[in-house]
CSV table of C-alpha atoms in Angstrom, one decimal:
chain,number,residue,atom,x,y,z
A,1,MET,CA,78.1,50.7,82.4
A,2,ASP,CA,81.0,49.7,79.9
A,3,PHE,CA,82.9,51.7,77.3
A,4,SER,CA,84.4,50.6,74.2
A,5,GLU,CA,87.9,51.7,72.6
A,6,LEU,CA,88.1,54.8,71.0
A,7,PHE,CA,87.8,55.1,67.2
A,8,LYS,CA,88.7,57.6,64.5
A,9,LEU,CA,86.1,60.0,63.5
A,10,SER,CA,85.8,63.0,60.9
A,11,GLY,CA,83.3,65.5,60.7
A,12,LEU,CA,81.1,64.3,63.7
A,13,LEU,CA,79.8,61.7,61.4
A,14,GLY,CA,78.7,58.9,63.6
A,15,LYS,CA,75.4,57.4,64.1
A,16,PHE,CA,73.7,54.2,64.5
A,17,SER,CA,71.7,52.5,62.1
A,18,PRO,CA,67.9,52.5,62.8
A,19,ASP,CA,67.9,48.9,64.1
A,20,GLY,CA,71.1,49.7,66.2
A,21,LYS,CA,73.2,46.9,64.6
A,22,CYS,CA,75.5,49.1,62.6
A,23,LEU,CA,77.4,52.1,63.4
A,24,VAL,CA,78.4,54.5,60.5
A,25,SER,CA,81.5,56.9,60.8
A,26,GLY,CA,83.1,59.4,58.4
A,27,GLY,CA,86.7,58.8,57.7
A,28,ARG,CA,89.3,61.4,57.1
A,29,PRO,CA,89.8,62.7,53.5
A,30,LEU,CA,92.5,60.8,51.6
A,31,ARG,CA,94.8,62.1,49.1
A,32,ASP,CA,95.6,60.1,46.0
A,33,PHE,CA,97.7,61.8,43.4
A,34,LEU,CA,95.8,65.0,42.6
A,35,CYS,CA,92.4,64.1,44.3
A,36,TRP,CA,90.8,64.2,47.7
A,37,LEU,CA,88.9,61.0,48.2
A,38,PHE,CA,86.3,61.2,50.8
A,39,ARG,CA,85.3,57.8,52.4
A,40,ILE,CA,82.4,56.6,54.7
A,41,PHE,CA,82.8,53.5,57.2
A,42,VAL,CA,80.2,51.2,58.2
A,43,TRP,CA,80.7,48.7,61.2
A,44,SER,CA,78.6,46.0,62.4
A,45,LEU,CA,78.1,45.8,66.1
A,46,GLU,CA,76.7,42.1,66.0
A,47,GLN,CA,79.6,41.0,63.5
A,48,PRO,CA,82.8,42.7,64.5
A,49,ASP,CA,84.4,41.1,61.1
A,50,TRP,CA,81.9,42.8,58.9
A,51,HIS,CA,82.5,46.3,57.6
A,52,CYS,CA,82.0,48.6,54.5
A,53,LYS,CA,83.7,51.5,53.0
A,54,ILE,CA,82.2,54.0,50.8
A,55,ASP,CA,83.9,56.4,48.6
A,56,GLU,CA,82.5,59.6,47.4
A,57,GLY,CA,85.6,60.4,45.4
A,58,SER,CA,86.4,64.0,44.9
A,59,ALA,CA,82.7,65.3,45.1
A,60,GLY,CA,83.2,65.9,48.8
A,61,LEU,CA,81.2,65.2,51.8
A,62,VAL,CA,79.3,67.4,54.2
A,63,ALA,CA,76.6,65.2,55.6
A,64,SER,CA,75.7,61.5,56.0
A,65,CYS,CA,72.5,59.5,57.3
A,66,TRP,CA,71.0,56.4,57.4
A,67,SER,CA,67.5,55.6,55.6
A,68,PRO,CA,64.8,54.3,58.1
A,69,ASP,CA,65.4,50.6,57.0
A,70,GLY,CA,69.2,50.7,58.0
A,71,ARG,CA,69.8,49.3,54.4
A,72,HIS,CA,70.8,52.7,52.6
A,73,ILE,CA,73.2,55.6,53.5
A,74,LEU,CA,72.6,58.9,52.0
A,75,ASN,CA,75.5,61.2,51.5
A,76,THR,CA,75.4,64.9,50.7
A,77,THR,CA,78.4,66.1,48.6
A,78,GLU,CA,80.2,69.4,48.9
A,79,PHE,CA,78.2,72.2,47.8
A,80,HIS,CA,75.0,70.4,48.0
A,81,LEU,CA,75.5,69.2,44.4
A,82,ARG,CA,73.4,66.1,44.9
A,83,ILE,CA,72.6,63.4,47.5
A,84,THR,CA,73.9,59.8,46.8
A,85,VAL,CA,71.9,56.9,47.9
A,86,TRP,CA,73.9,53.7,48.4
A,87,SER,CA,72.3,50.5,49.0
A,88,LEU,CA,74.3,48.1,51.6
A,89,CYS,CA,72.5,45.2,50.0
A,90,THR,CA,72.6,45.4,46.4
A,91,LYS,CA,75.4,47.9,46.1
A,92,SER,CA,73.2,49.9,43.9
A,93,VAL,CA,73.2,53.8,43.7
A,94,SER,CA,70.9,56.6,43.4
A,95,TYR,CA,71.0,60.6,42.9
A,96,ILE,CA,68.9,63.2,43.9
A,97,LYS,CA,69.5,66.6,42.5
A,98,TYR,CA,69.3,70.2,43.6
A,99,PRO,CA,69.1,69.6,47.6
A,100,LYS,CA,69.3,72.8,49.6
A,101,ALA,CA,72.1,73.8,51.7
A,102,CYS,CA,70.1,74.3,55.1
A,103,GLN,CA,70.1,73.6,58.6
A,104,GLN,CA,67.6,70.5,58.2
A,105,GLY,CA,66.9,69.7,54.5
A,106,ILE,CA,66.2,65.9,54.9
A,107,ALA,CA,63.3,64.4,57.0
A,108,PHE,CA,62.0,61.0,57.1
A,109,THR,CA,58.5,59.8,58.2
A,110,ARG,CA,58.6,57.8,61.4
A,111,ASP,CA,57.3,54.6,59.4
A,112,GLY,CA,60.2,54.8,57.2
A,113,ARG,CA,57.9,55.0,53.9
A,114,TYR,CA,58.6,58.6,52.6
A,115,MET,CA,61.4,61.1,52.7
A,116,ALA,CA,61.3,65.0,52.1
A,117,VAL,CA,63.8,66.7,50.7
A,118,ALA,CA,64.2,70.7,50.6
A,119,GLU,CA,65.3,72.1,47.1
A,120,ARG,CA,66.4,75.3,45.7
A,121,ARG,CA,65.7,75.8,42.0
A,122,ASP,CA,65.8,79.2,40.1
A,123,CYS,CA,66.1,81.1,43.2
A,124,LYS,CA,63.0,79.4,44.8
A,125,ASP,CA,62.4,76.7,47.5
A,126,PHE,CA,60.7,73.4,46.8
A,127,VAL,CA,60.0,70.2,48.7
A,128,SER,CA,60.2,66.8,46.8
A,129,ILE,CA,58.8,63.8,48.4
A,130,PHE,CA,60.2,60.4,47.7
A,131,VAL,CA,59.0,56.8,48.4
A,132,CYS,CA,62.0,55.2,50.3
A,133,SER,CA,61.1,51.7,48.8
A,134,ASP,CA,62.5,52.6,45.3
A,135,TRP,CA,63.5,56.2,45.7
A,136,GLN,CA,61.1,57.4,43.1
A,137,LEU,CA,59.5,60.7,43.4
A,138,LEU,CA,56.0,61.1,44.8
A,139,ARG,CA,55.2,64.8,45.0
A,140,HIS,CA,56.9,67.9,44.2
A,141,PHE,CA,55.6,71.5,45.3
A,142,ASP,CA,56.9,75.0,46.0
A,143,THR,CA,56.9,76.5,49.5
A,144,GLU,CA,55.9,79.9,50.6
A,145,THR,CA,59.2,80.8,51.9
A,146,GLN,CA,61.7,83.3,51.4
A,147,ASP,CA,64.7,81.1,52.4
A,148,LEU,CA,63.6,78.0,53.7
A,149,PHE,CA,65.8,76.8,56.5
A,150,GLY,CA,64.4,73.4,57.6
A,151,ILE,CA,61.8,70.6,57.4
A,152,ASP,CA,60.5,68.0,59.7
A,153,TRP,CA,57.5,65.5,59.6
A,154,ALA,CA,55.0,65.0,62.4
A,155,PRO,CA,55.6,61.5,63.9
A,156,ASN,CA,52.3,60.1,62.4
A,157,GLY,CA,53.5,61.1,58.8
A,158,CYS,CA,50.6,63.3,58.1
A,159,VAL,CA,52.1,66.7,58.5
A,160,LEU,CA,55.3,68.3,57.1
A,161,ALA,CA,56.5,71.5,59.2
A,162,VAL,CA,58.6,73.9,56.9
A,163,TRP,CA,60.0,77.0,58.5
A,164,ASP,CA,61.9,80.1,57.1
A,165,THR,CA,64.9,81.8,57.6
A,166,CYS,CA,65.4,83.3,61.0
A,167,LEU,CA,64.7,87.0,59.5
A,168,GLU,CA,61.1,86.2,59.2
A,169,TYR,CA,59.1,84.1,61.9
A,170,LYS,CA,57.1,81.9,59.6
A,171,ILE,CA,56.2,78.2,60.0
A,172,LEU,CA,53.9,76.5,57.4
A,173,LEU,CA,52.3,73.1,57.8
A,174,TYR,CA,51.8,70.8,54.6
A,175,SER,CA,49.9,67.7,54.0
A,176,LEU,CA,51.6,64.9,52.5
A,177,ASP,CA,50.0,65.6,49.0
A,178,GLY,CA,51.6,68.9,49.2
A,179,ARG,CA,48.6,71.1,50.5
A,180,LEU,CA,49.1,74.1,52.9
A,181,LEU,CA,47.3,73.4,56.1
A,182,SER,CA,48.2,76.4,58.2
A,183,THR,CA,50.8,79.2,58.7
A,184,TYR,CA,51.9,80.5,61.9
A,185,ARG,CA,53.6,83.7,62.8
A,186,ALA,CA,54.3,84.7,66.4
A,187,TYR,CA,55.7,88.3,65.5
A,188,GLU,CA,57.4,90.4,62.9
A,189,TRP,CA,60.4,92.7,62.5
A,190,SER,CA,62.8,90.5,64.6
A,191,LEU,CA,64.8,87.4,64.6
A,192,GLY,CA,62.3,84.5,64.4
A,193,ILE,CA,62.6,80.5,64.5
A,194,LYS,CA,65.6,79.0,65.8
A,195,SER,CA,64.6,75.3,66.5
A,196,ILE,CA,61.3,73.2,66.4
A,197,ALA,CA,60.4,69.6,67.7
A,198,TRP,CA,57.2,67.6,67.4
A,199,SER,CA,56.0,65.6,70.4
A,200,PRO,CA,55.8,61.9,70.0
A,201,SER,CA,52.0,61.9,69.7
A,202,SER,CA,52.0,64.6,67.1
A,203,GLN,CA,49.6,66.5,69.2
A,204,PHE,CA,52.0,69.3,69.8
A,205,LEU,CA,54.7,71.3,67.8
A,206,ALA,CA,57.2,73.4,70.1
A,207,ILE,CA,58.8,76.1,68.5
A,208,GLY,CA,62.1,77.7,70.0
A,209,SER,CA,62.5,81.7,68.9
A,210,TYR,CA,65.2,84.3,69.1
A,211,ASP,CA,63.2,85.9,71.9
A,212,GLU,CA,64.2,83.2,74.2
A,213,LYS,CA,60.7,81.6,74.4
A,214,VAL,CA,59.2,78.2,73.4
A,215,ARG,CA,55.4,78.3,71.8
A,216,ILE,CA,53.3,75.2,72.0
A,217,LEU,CA,50.9,74.6,69.1
A,218,ASN,CA,48.2,72.2,69.0
A,219,HIS,CA,47.7,69.9,66.4
A,220,VAL,CA,44.0,70.7,66.0
A,221,THR,CA,43.6,74.6,65.3
A,222,TRP,CA,47.6,75.0,64.9
A,223,LYS,CA,47.2,77.8,67.6
A,224,LYS,CA,49.3,78.4,70.5
A,225,ILE,CA,48.3,76.9,73.8
A,226,THR,CA,51.1,78.1,76.0
A,227,GLU,CA,54.7,79.6,75.9
A,228,PHE,CA,57.7,78.8,78.0
A,229,GLU,CA,60.1,81.7,79.2
A,230,HIS,CA,63.6,81.2,80.1
A,231,PRO,CA,64.6,83.7,82.6
A,232,ALA,CA,68.0,84.0,84.4
A,233,THR,CA,66.7,83.2,87.9
A,234,VAL,CA,64.8,80.4,88.9
A,235,ALA,CA,62.2,81.4,91.5
A,236,ASN,CA,59.8,78.9,91.7
A,237,LYS,CA,60.2,76.8,94.8
A,238,ARG,CA,58.6,73.5,93.2
A,239,THR,CA,61.2,73.5,90.5
A,240,ILE,CA,64.2,71.4,91.1
A,241,VAL,CA,67.8,72.7,90.3
A,242,TYR,CA,70.7,70.2,89.9
A,243,LYS,CA,74.1,72.2,90.1
A,244,GLU,CA,77.2,70.1,88.9
A,245,VAL,CA,80.1,70.4,91.4
A,246,GLU,CA,83.5,69.1,90.9
A,247,LYS,CA,85.9,67.7,93.3
A,248,SER,CA,89.5,66.1,92.9
A,249,PRO,CA,89.7,62.5,93.4
A,250,SER,CA,91.4,61.1,96.4
A,251,VAL,CA,94.4,58.8,96.0
A,252,GLU,CA,95.5,56.3,98.5
A,253,THR,CA,99.1,56.9,99.4
A,254,GLU,CA,100.3,53.5,99.4
A,255,ARG,CA,99.3,53.5,95.9
A,256,LEU,CA,101.6,56.3,94.7
A,257,SER,CA,104.7,55.4,93.0
A,258,PHE,CA,107.5,57.2,91.1
A,259,PRO,CA,107.0,57.6,88.2
A,260,PRO,CA,103.3,57.1,88.3
A,261,THR,CA,101.8,54.8,85.7
A,262,ARG,CA,99.8,56.4,82.9
A,263,ALA,CA,96.4,55.1,84.3
A,264,LEU,CA,97.3,56.4,88.0
A,265,ALA,CA,98.7,59.9,86.3
A,266,SER,CA,95.2,60.3,84.6
A,267,SER,CA,93.5,59.7,87.8
A,268,LEU,CA,95.4,62.3,89.8
A,269,PHE,CA,94.8,65.0,87.3
A,270,SER,CA,91.2,64.1,86.6
A,271,THR,CA,88.2,65.6,88.2
A,272,GLN,CA,84.9,63.9,89.5
A,273,SER,CA,81.6,65.4,89.2
A,274,LYS,CA,78.6,65.1,91.1
A,275,TYR,CA,75.3,66.9,91.5
A,276,ASP,CA,74.0,69.0,94.5
A,277,ILE,CA,70.2,70.3,94.8
A,278,ALA,CA,70.3,74.1,94.9
A,279,GLN,CA,68.1,76.1,97.2
A,280,VAL,CA,66.0,78.5,94.8
A,281,PRO,CA,65.9,81.1,93.9
A,282,VAL,CA,68.9,80.4,91.6
A,283,SER,CA,70.5,82.9,89.4
A,284,LEU,CA,71.9,81.1,86.4
A,285,GLN,CA,74.8,82.5,84.2
A,286,TYR,CA,73.6,84.8,81.7
A,287,VAL,CA,75.6,85.7,78.5
A,288,LYS,CA,74.5,88.9,76.6
A,289,PRO,CA,75.0,88.4,72.8
A,290,VAL,CA,77.1,90.4,70.8
A,291,ALA,CA,74.7,92.5,68.8
A,292,ASP,CA,77.0,93.4,65.8
A,293,ARG,CA,78.0,89.7,64.9
A,294,ALA,CA,76.0,87.3,62.8
A,295,ASN,CA,74.5,84.1,64.1
A,296,PRO,CA,74.2,85.6,67.6
A,297,LYS,CA,74.4,83.1,70.6
A,298,MET,CA,70.9,84.0,71.6
A,299,GLY,CA,67.5,82.2,71.8
A,300,ILE,CA,66.3,78.5,72.1
A,301,GLY,CA,69.0,76.5,70.3
A,302,MET,CA,67.7,73.1,71.2
A,303,LEU,CA,64.6,71.4,72.2
A,304,ALA,CA,63.4,67.7,72.1
A,305,PHE,CA,60.6,65.9,73.6
A,306,SER,CA,60.8,62.8,75.8
A,307,PRO,CA,59.5,59.4,74.0
A,308,ASP,CA,56.6,59.2,76.5
A,309,ASN,CA,55.5,62.6,75.6
A,310,CYS,CA,55.8,63.7,79.4
A,311,PHE,CA,58.9,66.0,79.2
A,312,LEU,CA,60.4,68.8,77.0
A,313,ALA,CA,64.0,69.7,77.2
A,314,THR,CA,65.2,73.0,76.2
A,315,LYS,CA,68.3,75.2,75.8
A,316,ASN,CA,68.4,78.8,75.9
A,317,ASP,CA,71.5,80.0,74.2
A,318,ASN,CA,71.9,83.1,76.2
A,319,ILE,CA,72.2,80.8,79.5
A,320,PRO,CA,74.6,78.3,77.7
A,321,ASN,CA,75.3,76.2,80.9
A,322,ALA,CA,71.9,74.9,81.7
A,323,VAL,CA,69.3,72.6,80.5
A,324,TRP,CA,65.5,73.2,81.0
A,325,ILE,CA,63.1,70.2,81.5
A,326,TRP,CA,59.4,71.1,81.3
A,327,ASP,CA,56.1,68.9,82.4
A,328,VAL,CA,54.2,68.9,79.2
A,329,GLN,CA,51.2,67.6,81.3
A,330,LYS,CA,51.0,70.4,83.5
A,331,LEU,CA,52.8,72.7,81.2
A,332,LYS,CA,55.3,74.2,83.9
A,333,LEU,CA,59.0,74.0,84.5
A,334,SER,CA,60.1,70.8,86.4
A,335,VAL,CA,63.9,70.6,86.5
A,336,VAL,CA,66.9,73.0,85.6
A,337,LEU,CA,70.2,71.3,85.2
A,338,GLU,CA,73.0,74.0,85.8
A,339,GLN,CA,76.4,72.4,84.4
A,340,LEU,CA,79.9,74.0,84.7
A,341,CYS,CA,80.4,74.1,81.1
A,342,GLY,CA,78.3,75.0,78.1
A,343,ILE,CA,75.7,72.5,77.0
A,344,GLN,CA,77.1,70.9,73.5
A,345,CYS,CA,74.5,68.4,73.1
A,346,PHE,CA,71.4,66.6,74.4
A,347,GLN,CA,69.4,63.8,73.6
A,348,TRP,CA,66.3,61.4,74.9
A,349,ASP,CA,66.6,57.8,75.3
A,350,PRO,CA,64.3,56.6,72.5
A,351,ARG,CA,62.9,53.9,75.0
A,352,GLN,CA,62.3,55.9,78.1
A,353,PRO,CA,62.4,59.3,79.8
A,354,ARG,CA,66.0,59.6,80.4
A,355,LEU,CA,68.4,62.4,78.9
A,356,ALA,CA,71.8,62.2,77.9
A,357,VAL,CA,73.8,65.5,78.1
A,358,CYS,CA,77.4,66.5,77.1
A,359,THR,CA,79.4,69.5,77.7
A,360,GLY,CA,82.6,69.5,76.0
A,361,ASN,CA,84.5,67.3,78.6
A,362,SER,CA,85.3,63.8,79.0
A,363,LYS,CA,81.8,63.1,80.9
A,364,VAL,CA,78.6,62.1,79.9
A,365,TYR,CA,75.6,63.3,82.2
A,366,LEU,CA,72.2,61.3,82.5
A,367,TRP,CA,68.9,62.7,83.8
A,368,SER,CA,65.9,60.7,84.6
A,369,PRO,CA,62.8,61.4,86.8
A,370,ALA,CA,64.9,59.5,89.5
A,371,GLY,CA,67.6,61.8,89.8
A,372,CYS,CA,71.0,62.7,87.9
A,373,VAL,CA,74.4,61.0,87.5
A,374,ALA,CA,77.8,62.4,86.0
A,375,VAL,CA,80.0,59.6,84.5
A,376,GLN,CA,83.7,60.0,83.7
A,377,VAL,CA,84.7,58.1,80.3
A,378,PRO,CA,87.7,56.0,81.2
A,379,GLY,CA,90.9,56.3,79.1
A,380,GLU,CA,94.1,58.0,78.7
A,381,GLY,CA,94.2,61.6,77.0
A,382,ASP,CA,91.8,64.0,76.2
A,383,PHE,CA,88.4,63.1,75.0
A,384,PRO,CA,86.0,66.2,74.8
A,385,ILE,CA,82.6,64.9,74.1
A,386,VAL,CA,80.7,67.4,71.7
A,387,SER,CA,77.7,65.4,70.5
A,388,LEU,CA,76.1,61.9,71.3
A,389,SER,CA,73.5,59.5,69.9
A,390,TRP,CA,71.3,56.8,71.2
A,391,SER,CA,70.9,53.3,69.8
A,392,SER,CA,67.1,52.6,68.9
A,393,SER,CA,67.1,50.0,71.8
A,394,GLY,CA,68.3,52.6,74.2
A,395,ASP,CA,71.0,50.2,75.5
A,396,SER,CA,74.0,51.9,73.9
A,397,LEU,CA,75.1,55.4,73.5
A,398,ALA,CA,77.7,56.6,70.7
A,399,LEU,CA,79.8,59.5,72.3
A,400,LEU,CA,81.6,61.7,69.8
A,401,SER,CA,84.5,64.2,70.1
A,402,LYS,CA,85.8,66.1,66.8
A,403,ASP,CA,88.5,63.3,66.2
A,404,ASN,CA,87.2,60.1,68.0
A,405,PHE,CA,84.1,58.5,69.2
A,406,CYS,CA,83.5,55.5,71.4
A,407,VAL,CA,80.3,53.5,72.6
A,408,CYS,CA,78.9,53.4,76.0
A,409,TYR,CA,77.0,50.2,76.8
A,410,LEU,CA,74.3,50.4,79.4
A,411,GLU,CA,73.8,47.5,81.8
A,412,LYS,CA,70.2,45.5,81.6
A,413,GLU,CA,69.1,47.2,84.8
A,414,GLU,CA,70.0,50.5,83.7
A,415,VAL,CA,68.1,50.4,80.8
A,416,LYS,CA,64.8,49.2,82.6
């Protein structure tokens, strides 16, 4: 495993292109006379001399993403006034109006042919479907939502999931031509859906809710087949609980010098992590949410299926230091990772069942069915990793802090 140097970053805008050959990062706003200029930088991983700079001017920038073909970059301006589609090949520009400010307002089909955009017009929610080859409008329809919160395509591109505000538990399934296929509600009069995830086979739809449960729907009847609870105590003896522990590194006395070098000083004050297998039952740290505040830290805030459809990783925000890994084939809890710090982000390797986790420190954690490992990112200074992103090939991993990012390169034998 090897690491690149640190690069500047702004707004956590750092993502690999779909082909893994380029990496886009958001630059800091630059002040020019009386205007603020917002810029996006694109770097080639194969051709270090090639780079691209995109200026959004004074319109501002709140989000940026790649198109599936890796030849376009879509920037969302401040206040969600529009989406600007920039072509890296022809340098042409297209505009999409009325994008809605919501958790997940843009979704691409897995084959890259279509893009769905959530819109808000005249106090109503709509979805527009565009053809990615020429960005022409294909379908436009209204949705039966009070305040649309997110959209996501099934991997086979046949069904679009649309879910409502957290004030109402409601998820709607639409076909490519805008027909409503099914509606699912688990309960009423309580906070509802917080996150969703499709299985790679499109056979299952996992719905994470504020009641600390994950419900799995099947793709035939769109009914619930099971639900996963997240209790504060893991009691099943067949569940493996990996517990992170820290220890200070030992330094040989003959290496000590005064004054110490920067590298030695950094190693003296850093701590190393490893995993111990805890004896069940295990009590996890449970945080009771503050009832009188908006956006309470409760419920299933993250969930994702492994690429082989065998595992589902989840995080219950009431238990912020734990990652739950479920066996999809057996429909039971398989592994729990108990970290020392709160989970900031996790993501599956797109090529194999290997999960990368970050917790706001300068370490990256990797889990696979073979076991767990904690890796310290080398370097001087503080590098708190709060987000991460795999390349499509699974041989590199972008690690992002608030102000910087680096790329972790995995050896070929680690990728297999």
